[in-house]
Short mmCIF file of C-alpha atoms and ligand atoms in Angstrom, two decimals:
data_model
loop_
_atom_site.label_atom_id
_atom_site.label_comp_id
_atom_site.label_asym_id
_atom_site.label_seq_id
_atom_site.Cartn_x
_atom_site.Cartn_y
_atom_site.Cartn_z
CA MET A 1 -5.00 -8.37 -5.50
CA PHE A 2 -1.94 -6.63 -7.01
CA GLU A 3 0.43 -9.41 -7.16
CA ILE A 4 0.62 -9.84 -10.88
CA LEU A 5 0.85 -6.18 -11.54
CA SER A 6 3.50 -5.75 -8.82
CA ASP A 7 5.55 -8.40 -10.28
CA LYS A 8 5.41 -6.94 -13.75
CA LEU A 9 6.40 -3.54 -12.60
CA GLY A 10 9.10 -4.98 -10.46
CA LYS A 11 10.82 -6.57 -13.40
CA VAL A 12 10.73 -3.20 -15.42
CA PHE A 13 12.14 -1.42 -12.48
CA ARG A 14 14.94 -3.91 -12.08
CA LEU A 15 15.92 -3.58 -15.48
CA LEU A 16 15.89 0.22 -15.23
CA GLY A 17 17.98 0.10 -12.11
CA SER A 18 20.52 -2.15 -13.63
CA LYS A 19 21.44 0.55 -16.17
CA GLY A 20 23.71 3.54 -15.33
CA ARG A 21 22.60 6.15 -17.75
CA LEU A 22 19.16 5.71 -19.58
CA SER A 23 18.56 6.45 -23.11
CA GLU A 24 15.38 7.74 -24.52
CA LYS A 25 14.88 4.28 -25.81
CA ASP A 26 15.30 2.66 -22.51
CA ILE A 27 12.83 5.09 -20.99
CA GLU A 28 10.25 4.40 -23.83
CA ASP A 29 10.71 0.54 -23.57
CA ALA A 30 10.17 0.72 -19.77
CA LEU A 31 7.02 2.89 -20.28
CA ARG A 32 5.63 0.36 -22.79
CA GLN A 33 6.05 -2.24 -20.29
CA VAL A 34 4.42 -0.25 -17.64
CA ARG A 35 1.39 0.53 -20.04
CA LEU A 36 1.01 -3.16 -20.80
CA ALA A 37 1.14 -4.16 -17.19
CA LEU A 38 -1.53 -1.71 -16.26
CA LEU A 39 -3.80 -2.64 -19.00
CA GLU A 40 -3.36 -6.44 -18.32
CA ALA A 41 -4.45 -5.61 -14.62
CA ASP A 42 -7.69 -4.39 -16.23
CA VAL A 43 -7.07 -0.74 -15.55
CA ASN A 44 -9.23 1.65 -17.62
CA PHE A 45 -7.50 2.47 -20.89
CA LYS A 46 -8.09 6.22 -20.52
CA VAL A 47 -6.49 6.08 -17.00
CA VAL A 48 -3.72 4.17 -18.45
CA LYS A 49 -3.09 6.59 -21.22
CA ASP A 50 -3.28 9.68 -18.98
CA PHE A 51 -1.00 7.98 -16.58
CA THR A 52 1.80 7.02 -19.06
CA THR A 53 1.61 10.48 -20.76
CA ARG A 54 2.41 12.12 -17.29
CA VAL A 55 5.08 9.59 -16.48
CA ARG A 56 6.70 10.07 -19.95
CA GLU A 57 6.73 13.72 -19.74
CA ARG A 58 8.59 13.73 -16.46
CA ALA A 59 10.82 10.69 -17.22
CA LEU A 60 12.15 12.53 -20.51
CA GLY A 61 12.68 15.76 -18.55
CA ALA A 62 15.64 17.21 -16.80
CA GLU A 63 14.73 15.91 -13.43
CA VAL A 64 15.79 12.33 -14.59
CA ARG A 65 18.45 13.09 -17.15
CA GLN A 66 20.53 15.05 -14.63
CA SER A 67 20.13 12.57 -11.78
CA LEU A 68 23.02 10.18 -10.94
CA THR A 69 20.37 7.47 -10.41
CA PRO A 70 17.81 7.72 -13.24
CA GLY A 71 16.21 4.34 -12.59
CA GLN A 72 15.47 5.42 -9.09
CA GLN A 73 14.08 8.70 -10.27
CA ILE A 74 11.57 6.99 -12.61
CA ILE A 75 10.42 4.68 -9.89
CA LYS A 76 9.90 7.87 -7.83
CA ILE A 77 7.81 9.57 -10.68
CA VAL A 78 5.73 6.39 -11.36
CA ASN A 79 5.12 6.19 -7.53
CA GLU A 80 3.96 9.80 -7.46
CA GLU A 81 1.77 9.54 -10.43
CA LEU A 82 0.28 6.39 -9.15
CA ILE A 83 -0.76 8.32 -6.01
CA ALA A 84 -2.06 11.18 -8.05
CA THR A 85 -4.24 8.62 -10.02
CA LEU A 86 -5.52 6.88 -6.75
CA GLY A 87 -6.26 10.53 -5.27
CA SER A 88 -3.66 12.13 -3.29
CA GLU A 89 -5.79 12.66 0.02
CA PRO A 90 -6.09 10.05 2.56
CA GLY A 91 -9.83 8.96 2.99
CA ARG A 92 -11.40 10.85 5.80
CA LEU A 93 -15.07 11.21 6.91
CA ALA A 94 -16.49 14.73 7.06
CA ALA A 95 -18.00 15.25 10.39
CA SER A 96 -21.01 17.66 10.71
CA PRO A 97 -20.63 20.93 12.66
CA GLN A 98 -23.84 19.97 14.27
CA PRO A 99 -23.72 16.43 15.48
CA PRO A 100 -24.99 13.88 14.63
CA SER A 101 -22.83 13.31 11.45
CA VAL A 102 -24.92 11.19 9.15
CA VAL A 103 -23.20 8.77 6.64
CA MET A 104 -25.65 7.00 4.14
CA LEU A 105 -24.34 3.92 2.35
CA VAL A 106 -25.69 2.96 -1.11
CA GLY A 107 -24.85 0.38 -3.52
CA LEU A 108 -25.82 -2.64 -5.53
CA GLN A 109 -27.10 -5.96 -3.89
CA GLY A 110 -24.22 -7.92 -2.25
CA SER A 111 -21.56 -5.17 -2.74
CA GLY A 112 -21.17 -5.29 1.11
CA LYS A 113 -23.20 -2.38 2.53
CA THR A 114 -24.66 -4.00 5.58
CA THR A 115 -21.12 -5.57 6.56
CA THR A 116 -19.52 -2.22 5.83
CA ALA A 117 -22.09 -0.37 7.95
CA ALA A 118 -21.06 -2.45 10.83
CA LYS A 119 -17.28 -2.13 10.21
CA LEU A 120 -17.65 1.61 9.73
CA ALA A 121 -19.48 1.80 13.16
CA LEU A 122 -16.77 -0.37 14.87
CA HIS A 123 -14.03 2.01 13.32
CA LEU A 124 -15.71 5.03 14.61
CA LYS A 125 -16.51 3.42 17.95
CA HIS A 126 -12.67 2.60 18.30
CA SER A 127 -12.00 6.40 18.13
CA GLY A 128 -14.39 7.06 20.96
CA GLN A 129 -17.44 8.04 18.83
CA ARG A 130 -21.10 7.29 19.94
CA LEU A 131 -22.95 5.53 17.04
CA LEU A 132 -26.31 4.63 15.82
CA LEU A 133 -26.83 2.04 13.15
CA VAL A 134 -29.94 2.47 11.02
CA ALA A 135 -31.60 -0.44 9.16
CA ALA A 136 -33.19 1.37 6.25
CA ASP A 137 -33.17 -1.57 3.96
CA ASN A 138 -36.78 -2.67 4.27
CA ARG A 139 -36.78 -4.64 1.02
CA ARG A 140 -36.51 -7.73 2.87
CA PRO A 141 -36.94 -8.60 6.67
CA ALA A 142 -33.71 -10.57 6.77
CA ALA A 143 -31.83 -7.44 5.82
CA ILE A 144 -32.90 -5.74 8.94
CA GLU A 145 -32.13 -8.74 11.10
CA GLN A 146 -28.60 -8.99 9.55
CA LEU A 147 -27.82 -5.48 10.74
CA VAL A 148 -29.42 -6.10 14.20
CA ILE A 149 -27.19 -9.06 14.68
CA LEU A 150 -24.15 -7.25 13.69
CA GLY A 151 -24.96 -4.37 16.04
CA LYS A 152 -25.32 -6.79 18.97
CA GLN A 153 -21.96 -8.29 18.24
CA LEU A 154 -20.30 -4.86 18.44
CA ASP A 155 -22.48 -3.63 21.25
CA ILE A 156 -23.71 -0.68 19.10
CA PRO A 157 -27.43 0.19 18.99
CA VAL A 158 -29.48 -0.40 15.69
CA TYR A 159 -32.59 1.63 14.93
CA ARG A 160 -35.24 -0.49 13.21
CA GLU A 161 -38.84 -0.70 12.29
CA GLY A 162 -40.98 -3.16 10.59
CA SER A 163 -40.34 -3.73 6.95
CA GLU A 164 -43.62 -2.29 5.86
CA VAL A 165 -42.45 1.21 7.05
CA PRO A 166 -41.26 3.18 4.11
CA SER A 167 -37.32 3.78 4.43
CA LYS A 168 -37.85 7.65 4.37
CA GLU A 169 -39.85 7.52 7.55
CA VAL A 170 -37.50 5.01 9.25
CA CYS A 171 -34.67 7.58 8.61
CA ALA A 172 -36.73 10.57 9.85
CA HIS A 173 -37.46 8.58 13.34
CA ALA A 174 -33.76 7.32 13.49
CA LEU A 175 -32.53 10.92 13.31
CA ALA A 176 -34.91 11.70 16.43
CA GLU A 177 -33.62 8.52 18.06
CA ALA A 178 -29.89 9.55 17.51
CA LYS A 179 -30.46 12.78 19.21
CA ALA A 180 -32.29 11.16 22.13
CA LEU A 181 -29.24 8.80 22.43
CA ALA A 182 -26.70 11.61 22.07
CA ALA A 183 -25.09 9.78 19.21
CA ASN A 184 -22.60 11.80 17.23
CA TRP A 185 -22.60 9.48 14.11
CA VAL A 186 -25.44 7.94 12.48
CA ILE A 187 -24.76 5.24 9.79
CA VAL A 188 -27.55 4.23 7.49
CA ASP A 189 -27.75 0.98 5.58
CA THR A 190 -30.00 1.15 2.51
CA ALA A 191 -31.31 -1.38 0.13
CA GLY A 192 -29.54 -2.60 -2.88
CA ARG A 193 -30.71 -3.89 -6.15
CA LEU A 194 -29.25 -6.27 -8.84
CA HIS A 195 -29.10 -3.33 -11.24
CA ILE A 196 -29.50 0.36 -11.03
CA ASP A 197 -33.05 1.25 -11.90
CA GLU A 198 -35.40 4.06 -11.39
CA ALA A 199 -37.09 2.72 -8.39
CA MET A 200 -33.92 2.44 -6.60
CA MET A 201 -32.65 5.87 -7.47
CA ALA A 202 -35.90 7.42 -6.64
CA GLU A 203 -35.89 5.70 -3.21
CA LEU A 204 -32.33 6.81 -2.47
CA THR A 205 -33.19 10.39 -3.54
CA GLN A 206 -35.93 10.52 -0.98
CA VAL A 207 -33.91 8.98 1.76
CA LYS A 208 -31.15 11.57 1.06
CA LYS A 209 -33.57 14.42 1.21
CA GLU A 210 -34.80 13.13 4.60
CA LEU A 211 -31.33 12.51 5.93
CA ALA A 212 -29.36 15.62 4.40
CA PRO A 213 -26.28 13.26 5.06
CA ASP A 214 -22.78 14.58 5.56
CA GLU A 215 -21.48 11.51 3.64
CA ILE A 216 -23.07 9.60 0.78
CA LEU A 217 -20.70 6.61 0.20
CA LEU A 218 -21.03 4.09 -2.37
CA VAL A 219 -19.96 0.66 -1.56
CA VAL A 220 -18.51 -1.10 -4.54
CA ASP A 221 -17.27 -4.57 -4.87
CA ALA A 222 -13.64 -4.34 -6.20
CA MET A 223 -13.98 -7.87 -7.68
CA THR A 224 -16.31 -6.62 -10.42
CA GLY A 225 -13.51 -4.77 -12.21
CA GLN A 226 -14.54 -2.14 -14.75
CA ASP A 227 -18.34 -2.70 -13.95
CA ALA A 228 -17.41 -1.06 -10.43
CA VAL A 229 -16.08 1.94 -12.28
CA ARG A 230 -19.24 2.23 -14.45
CA MET A 231 -21.41 1.94 -11.37
CA ALA A 232 -19.71 4.71 -9.58
CA GLU A 233 -19.99 7.13 -12.52
CA GLU A 234 -23.54 6.28 -12.69
CA PHE A 235 -24.38 6.70 -8.96
CA HIS A 236 -22.41 9.82 -8.89
CA ALA A 237 -24.36 11.29 -11.71
CA ARG A 238 -27.67 10.42 -9.96
CA VAL A 239 -27.09 11.02 -6.11
CA SER A 240 -23.81 13.11 -5.99
CA LEU A 241 -21.62 10.80 -3.96
CA THR A 242 -18.95 12.12 -1.44
CA GLY A 243 -16.98 9.06 -1.42
CA LEU A 244 -16.39 5.27 -2.25
CA ILE A 245 -15.70 2.34 -0.17
CA LEU A 246 -14.06 -0.44 -2.06
CA THR A 247 -14.85 -3.84 -0.61
CA LYS A 248 -13.39 -7.28 -1.20
CA MET A 249 -9.95 -5.89 -1.73
CA ASP A 250 -8.73 -9.12 -0.19
CA GLY A 251 -9.95 -10.94 -3.19
CA ASP A 252 -8.00 -12.09 -6.31
CA ALA A 253 -9.32 -9.61 -8.92
CA ARG A 254 -6.55 -7.78 -10.86
CA GLY A 255 -7.01 -4.56 -9.26
CA GLY A 256 -8.16 -2.49 -12.34
CA ALA A 257 -11.26 -1.23 -10.47
CA ALA A 258 -9.17 0.28 -7.53
CA LEU A 259 -6.69 1.78 -9.99
CA SER A 260 -9.31 3.34 -12.22
CA ILE A 261 -12.38 4.32 -10.15
CA ARG A 262 -11.02 7.49 -8.60
CA TRP A 263 -9.72 8.94 -11.88
CA VAL A 264 -12.76 8.06 -13.88
CA SER A 265 -15.44 9.03 -11.44
CA GLY A 266 -13.71 11.85 -9.68
CA VAL A 267 -14.99 10.59 -6.44
CA PRO A 268 -12.41 9.92 -3.66
CA ILE A 269 -11.93 6.48 -2.27
CA LYS A 270 -12.38 6.75 1.54
CA PHE A 271 -12.16 3.32 2.95
CA ILE A 272 -11.18 -0.24 1.61
CA GLY A 273 -12.73 -3.45 2.95
CA ILE A 274 -10.20 -6.30 3.24
CA GLY A 275 -12.08 -9.17 4.62
CA GLU A 276 -15.34 -10.54 5.88
CA LYS A 277 -14.57 -9.81 9.56
CA LEU A 278 -15.81 -6.65 11.24
CA ASP A 279 -12.34 -5.21 11.77
CA ALA A 280 -11.37 -5.77 8.04
CA LEU A 281 -11.79 -2.11 7.16
CA GLU A 282 -9.07 0.36 6.53
CA PRO A 283 -9.06 3.99 5.85
CA PHE A 284 -7.60 4.48 2.25
CA TYR A 285 -4.16 5.79 2.06
CA PRO A 286 -3.23 6.38 -1.76
CA ASP A 287 0.45 6.46 -1.01
CA ARG A 288 0.32 3.17 0.83
CA LEU A 289 -1.51 1.46 -1.84
CA ALA A 290 0.82 2.83 -4.45
CA SER A 291 3.84 1.54 -2.74
CA ARG A 292 2.27 -1.82 -2.23
CA ILE A 293 1.59 -1.98 -6.08
CA LEU A 294 5.17 -1.04 -6.70
CA GLY A 295 6.20 -3.94 -4.46
CA MET A 296 7.87 -1.69 -2.04
CA GLY A 297 5.97 -2.95 0.99
CA ASP A 298 6.57 -0.46 3.79
CA VAL A 299 9.88 0.57 2.37
CA LEU A 300 8.99 4.23 2.81
CA THR A 301 8.49 3.75 6.41
CA PHE A 302 11.78 1.94 6.56
CA ILE A 303 13.62 4.41 4.66
CA GLU A 304 12.39 6.99 7.02
CA LYS A 305 13.54 5.03 9.96
CA ALA A 306 16.90 4.39 8.17
CA GLU A 307 17.36 7.96 7.47
CA ALA A 308 16.76 9.10 11.10
CA THR A 309 19.41 6.48 12.17
CA PHE A 310 21.92 6.97 9.39
CA ASP A 311 23.10 10.45 9.69
CA GLU A 312 23.02 12.62 6.72
CA GLN A 313 26.78 13.21 6.39
CA GLN A 314 27.56 9.61 6.66
CA ALA A 315 24.89 8.86 3.99
CA LYS A 316 26.49 11.39 1.75
CA GLU A 317 30.01 10.08 2.17
CA LEU A 318 28.85 6.54 1.37
CA GLN A 319 26.94 7.89 -1.61
CA LYS A 320 30.21 9.65 -2.94
CA LYS A 321 32.23 6.58 -2.26
CA VAL A 322 29.86 4.31 -4.07
CA GLN A 323 29.97 6.44 -7.09
CA THR A 324 33.57 6.90 -7.15
CA ALA A 325 35.76 4.26 -5.41
CA GLY A 326 32.97 1.54 -4.82
CA LEU A 327 32.18 0.26 -1.43
CA ASP A 328 34.34 -1.85 0.74
CA LEU A 329 33.88 -4.12 3.94
CA GLU A 330 34.50 -1.37 6.21
CA ASP A 331 31.41 0.30 4.90
CA PHE A 332 29.60 -2.71 4.92
CA LEU A 333 30.41 -3.16 8.58
CA SER A 334 29.56 0.38 9.42
CA GLN A 335 26.10 -0.10 7.76
CA LEU A 336 25.72 -3.32 9.49
CA ARG A 337 26.19 -1.45 12.76
CA THR A 338 23.70 1.22 11.72
CA ILE A 339 21.26 -1.60 10.92
CA LYS A 340 21.78 -2.86 14.50
CA ARG A 341 21.10 0.50 16.03
CA MET A 342 17.89 0.50 14.30
CA GLY A 343 16.26 -2.05 16.46
CA PRO A 344 15.41 -5.66 16.39
CA VAL A 345 16.14 -6.97 13.07
CA ALA A 346 13.05 -9.01 12.81
CA GLN A 347 10.91 -6.19 13.17
CA LEU A 348 12.59 -4.28 10.35
CA VAL A 349 12.62 -7.39 8.01
CA GLU A 350 8.91 -7.51 8.38
CA MET A 351 8.69 -4.12 6.73
CA LEU A 352 10.56 -5.40 3.66
CA PRO A 353 8.68 -6.61 0.69
CA GLY A 354 9.25 -10.26 -0.23
CA VAL A 355 11.49 -10.58 2.90
CA SER A 356 8.75 -11.08 5.49
CA GLN A 357 8.08 -14.42 3.81
CA LEU A 358 11.66 -15.43 3.93
CA ALA A 359 11.93 -14.22 7.51
CA GLY A 360 8.79 -16.31 8.42
CA ARG A 361 11.04 -19.42 7.64
CA LEU A 362 13.91 -18.37 9.87
CA PRO A 363 13.92 -19.56 13.27
CA GLU A 364 13.64 -16.87 15.89
CA GLY A 365 16.84 -14.84 16.42
CA THR A 366 18.53 -16.11 13.32
CA GLU A 367 18.78 -12.68 11.91
CA GLU A 368 20.65 -11.33 14.89
CA LYS A 369 22.82 -14.34 14.90
CA GLN A 370 23.62 -13.97 11.31
CA LEU A 371 24.55 -10.32 11.85
CA LYS A 372 26.92 -11.29 14.71
CA LYS A 373 28.38 -13.91 12.53
CA ILE A 374 28.98 -11.28 9.73
CA GLU A 375 30.55 -8.78 12.10
CA ALA A 376 32.86 -11.50 13.53
CA ILE A 377 34.03 -12.33 10.03
CA ILE A 378 34.79 -8.82 8.81
CA LEU A 379 36.64 -8.08 12.19
CA SER A 380 39.04 -10.94 11.60
CA MET A 381 40.11 -9.47 8.33
CA THR A 382 43.07 -7.07 7.98
CA PRO A 383 42.26 -3.52 6.73
CA GLU A 384 43.69 -4.31 3.44
CA GLU A 385 41.30 -7.37 2.96
CA ARG A 386 38.39 -5.25 3.94
CA HIS A 387 39.27 -2.68 1.48
CA ASN A 388 39.99 -5.03 -1.40
CA PRO A 389 38.18 -8.43 -0.58
CA ASN A 390 39.36 -9.66 -4.05
CA ILE A 391 42.78 -10.50 -2.60
CA ILE A 392 41.30 -12.99 -0.14
CA GLY A 393 42.19 -16.29 -1.49
CA GLY A 394 42.52 -19.92 0.15
CA SER A 395 44.99 -19.35 2.86
CA ARG A 396 43.67 -15.96 3.96
CA ARG A 397 40.03 -17.39 3.85
CA ARG A 398 41.31 -20.23 6.28
CA ARG A 399 42.93 -17.72 8.48
CA ILE A 400 39.71 -15.50 8.70
CA ALA A 401 37.58 -18.58 9.21
CA ARG A 402 39.78 -19.66 12.25
CA GLY A 403 39.70 -16.14 13.64
CA SER A 404 36.01 -15.69 13.51
CA GLY A 405 35.08 -19.38 14.30
CA VAL A 406 33.20 -20.06 11.20
CA LYS A 407 33.65 -22.31 8.22
CA PRO A 408 35.54 -21.10 5.19
CA GLN A 409 32.35 -21.45 3.03
CA ASP A 410 30.73 -18.87 5.28
CA ILE A 411 33.20 -16.47 4.16
CA ASN A 412 32.71 -17.16 0.44
CA GLN A 413 28.92 -16.72 1.24
CA LEU A 414 29.45 -13.35 2.83
CA LEU A 415 31.72 -12.26 -0.01
CA ASN A 416 28.94 -13.23 -2.54
CA GLN A 417 26.35 -11.07 -0.51
CA PHE A 418 28.84 -8.38 -0.46
CA HIS A 419 29.32 -8.37 -4.31
CA GLN A 420 25.75 -8.45 -4.84
CA MET A 421 25.05 -5.66 -2.41
CA GLN A 422 27.87 -3.64 -4.21
CA LYS A 423 26.02 -4.08 -7.35
CA LEU A 424 22.74 -2.83 -5.79
CA MET A 425 24.39 0.15 -4.08
CA LYS A 426 25.61 1.38 -7.38
CA MET A 427 21.98 1.88 -8.36
CA GLY A 428 21.76 4.36 -5.55
CA VAL A 429 22.39 4.15 -2.00
CA ARG A 430 19.48 5.52 -0.04
CA GLY A 431 16.64 4.00 -1.93
CA LYS A 432 18.45 0.71 -1.94
CA LEU A 433 19.37 0.32 1.75
CA PRO A 434 16.64 -2.04 2.46
CA ARG A 435 17.70 -4.29 -0.32
CA ASN A 436 21.21 -4.40 1.06
CA LEU A 437 19.65 -5.92 4.14
CA MET A 438 17.82 -8.58 2.22
CA GLY A 439 21.11 -9.51 0.49
CA MET A 440 22.38 -10.70 3.88
CA PHE A 441 19.61 -12.95 4.55
CA ARG A 442 19.72 -14.76 1.27
N1 GTP B 501 -13.96 -11.10 1.44
C1 GTP B 501 -14.73 -10.07 1.78
N2 GTP B 501 -16.03 -10.17 1.90
C2 GTP B 501 -16.71 -9.32 2.08
C3 GTP B 501 -16.24 -7.86 2.06
N3 GTP B 501 -17.19 -7.08 2.50
C4 GTP B 501 -18.36 -7.79 2.42
N4 GTP B 501 -18.08 -9.02 2.30
C5 GTP B 501 -19.11 -10.17 2.06
O1 GTP B 501 -19.98 -9.96 0.96
C6 GTP B 501 -21.24 -10.43 1.15
C7 GTP B 501 -22.32 -9.50 1.00
O2 GTP B 501 -22.18 -8.40 2.15
P1 GTP B 501 -23.45 -7.69 2.56
O3 GTP B 501 -22.88 -6.59 3.55
O4 GTP B 501 -24.53 -8.45 3.02
O5 GTP B 501 -23.87 -6.82 1.32
P2 GTP B 501 -24.97 -5.93 0.93
O6 GTP B 501 -24.52 -4.76 0.01
O7 GTP B 501 -25.49 -5.25 2.20
O8 GTP B 501 -26.11 -6.88 0.30
P3 GTP B 501 -27.63 -6.59 0.08
O9 GTP B 501 -28.20 -6.15 1.46
O10 GTP B 501 -28.26 -7.83 -0.19
O11 GTP B 501 -27.84 -5.58 -0.92
C8 GTP B 501 -21.11 -11.09 2.76
O12 GTP B 501 -20.96 -12.37 2.54
C9 GTP B 501 -19.97 -10.27 3.29
O13 GTP B 501 -19.32 -11.14 4.24
C10 GTP B 501 -14.78 -7.72 2.16
O14 GTP B 501 -14.13 -6.59 2.28
N5 GTP B 501 -14.09 -8.71 1.77
MG1 MG B 502 -27.45 -5.37 3.03
#
């Protein structure tokens, strides 16, 4: 969903990262690009305006100017402000102190309420909860059947009555049934309409009164863009929502709804639906979505892992070296060994943005082999060559190739990768660690 936006932001950041010092103009230019990218992604203009104001204030402040890696600092600020826009808290359901906890799902026709009711039930069942699903959509008999079928698939009981019984009564009876079954969560599917209208709101208000739900979640189709945002505002004004579930996040919409809805409506996003299957529901983590949008994949997890392995002192020394003398192949080798200590390369590579695709094309074990090869080459060099690879000419190359059992071209390739990595390292050691890895598999 966020590919285009991700792509555009990636370009802006690469440009920023390639500069040592940033002038005010560099920052303004970058911000203009970020703003355009967000508007093109259909993000609400007020959200864009607010967001860029916050980022500008911080980007022009001391935090960035005093930093040795201003490009990185700006990415960090964008990431943090993006998280703030998405709502800093991860999505969680409020449980009632007196079970059962009641979740009421509302939304327009076709937004995914019935599917989401089943998904949510499965999600809670996985964490050991006892569920009751309630078919309170009596607008058409098929809607009741749909939930009953889903309940059967999941082996979760569904409370239903005939479609002539008013929803309000169905709900009252369902609560009694939940107590009888000792269910601690009740999930209620309600009827949707094509448009918000009085009849719909009146019915929802009645059902709400009957249920006294702990959560009233609006199910919105993320594919509908800014309509979804307006919908959330309107529903919230009428029935006081406690949260949002964005469905069809697996679709190819531009992502504007997801990015605007929290900020505009003030209602937190609690879950996202990412497919038609019943396990395609995820709790909403603003930080994860932000890093996905910034094209950082699971880099944060990766950096944490790397930091844990890479001892603090070693990292500092390396950073100092990069800023003064530059990095040599000895450092490259020690970094390589650190990476090896971090575990199976394939698993690490999967966490890296863009690389997982590449890794998918490599035959199993290739990365490890590649690492061994690089290690052999560097070990066949003299300390002088490792420190200053520029002196490696034709005859030295042949000698190293013989010593490590590779072709002279392999040495060229390694040296090219090393130069690329050197450039990246100059932009900041820690944040760029994952990219160094990438360089080696190119
Ligand atoms: N790709 C995708 N499809 C979804 C998702 N959630 C729901 N759907 C599909 O959206 C369609 C409508 O889903 P329903 O759950 O029937 O929607 P509803 O809100 O209950 O609809 P009404 O009861 O008619 O108001 C179905 O085809 C679902 O499979 C999702 O996260 N991703
Ligand atoms: Mg339905």
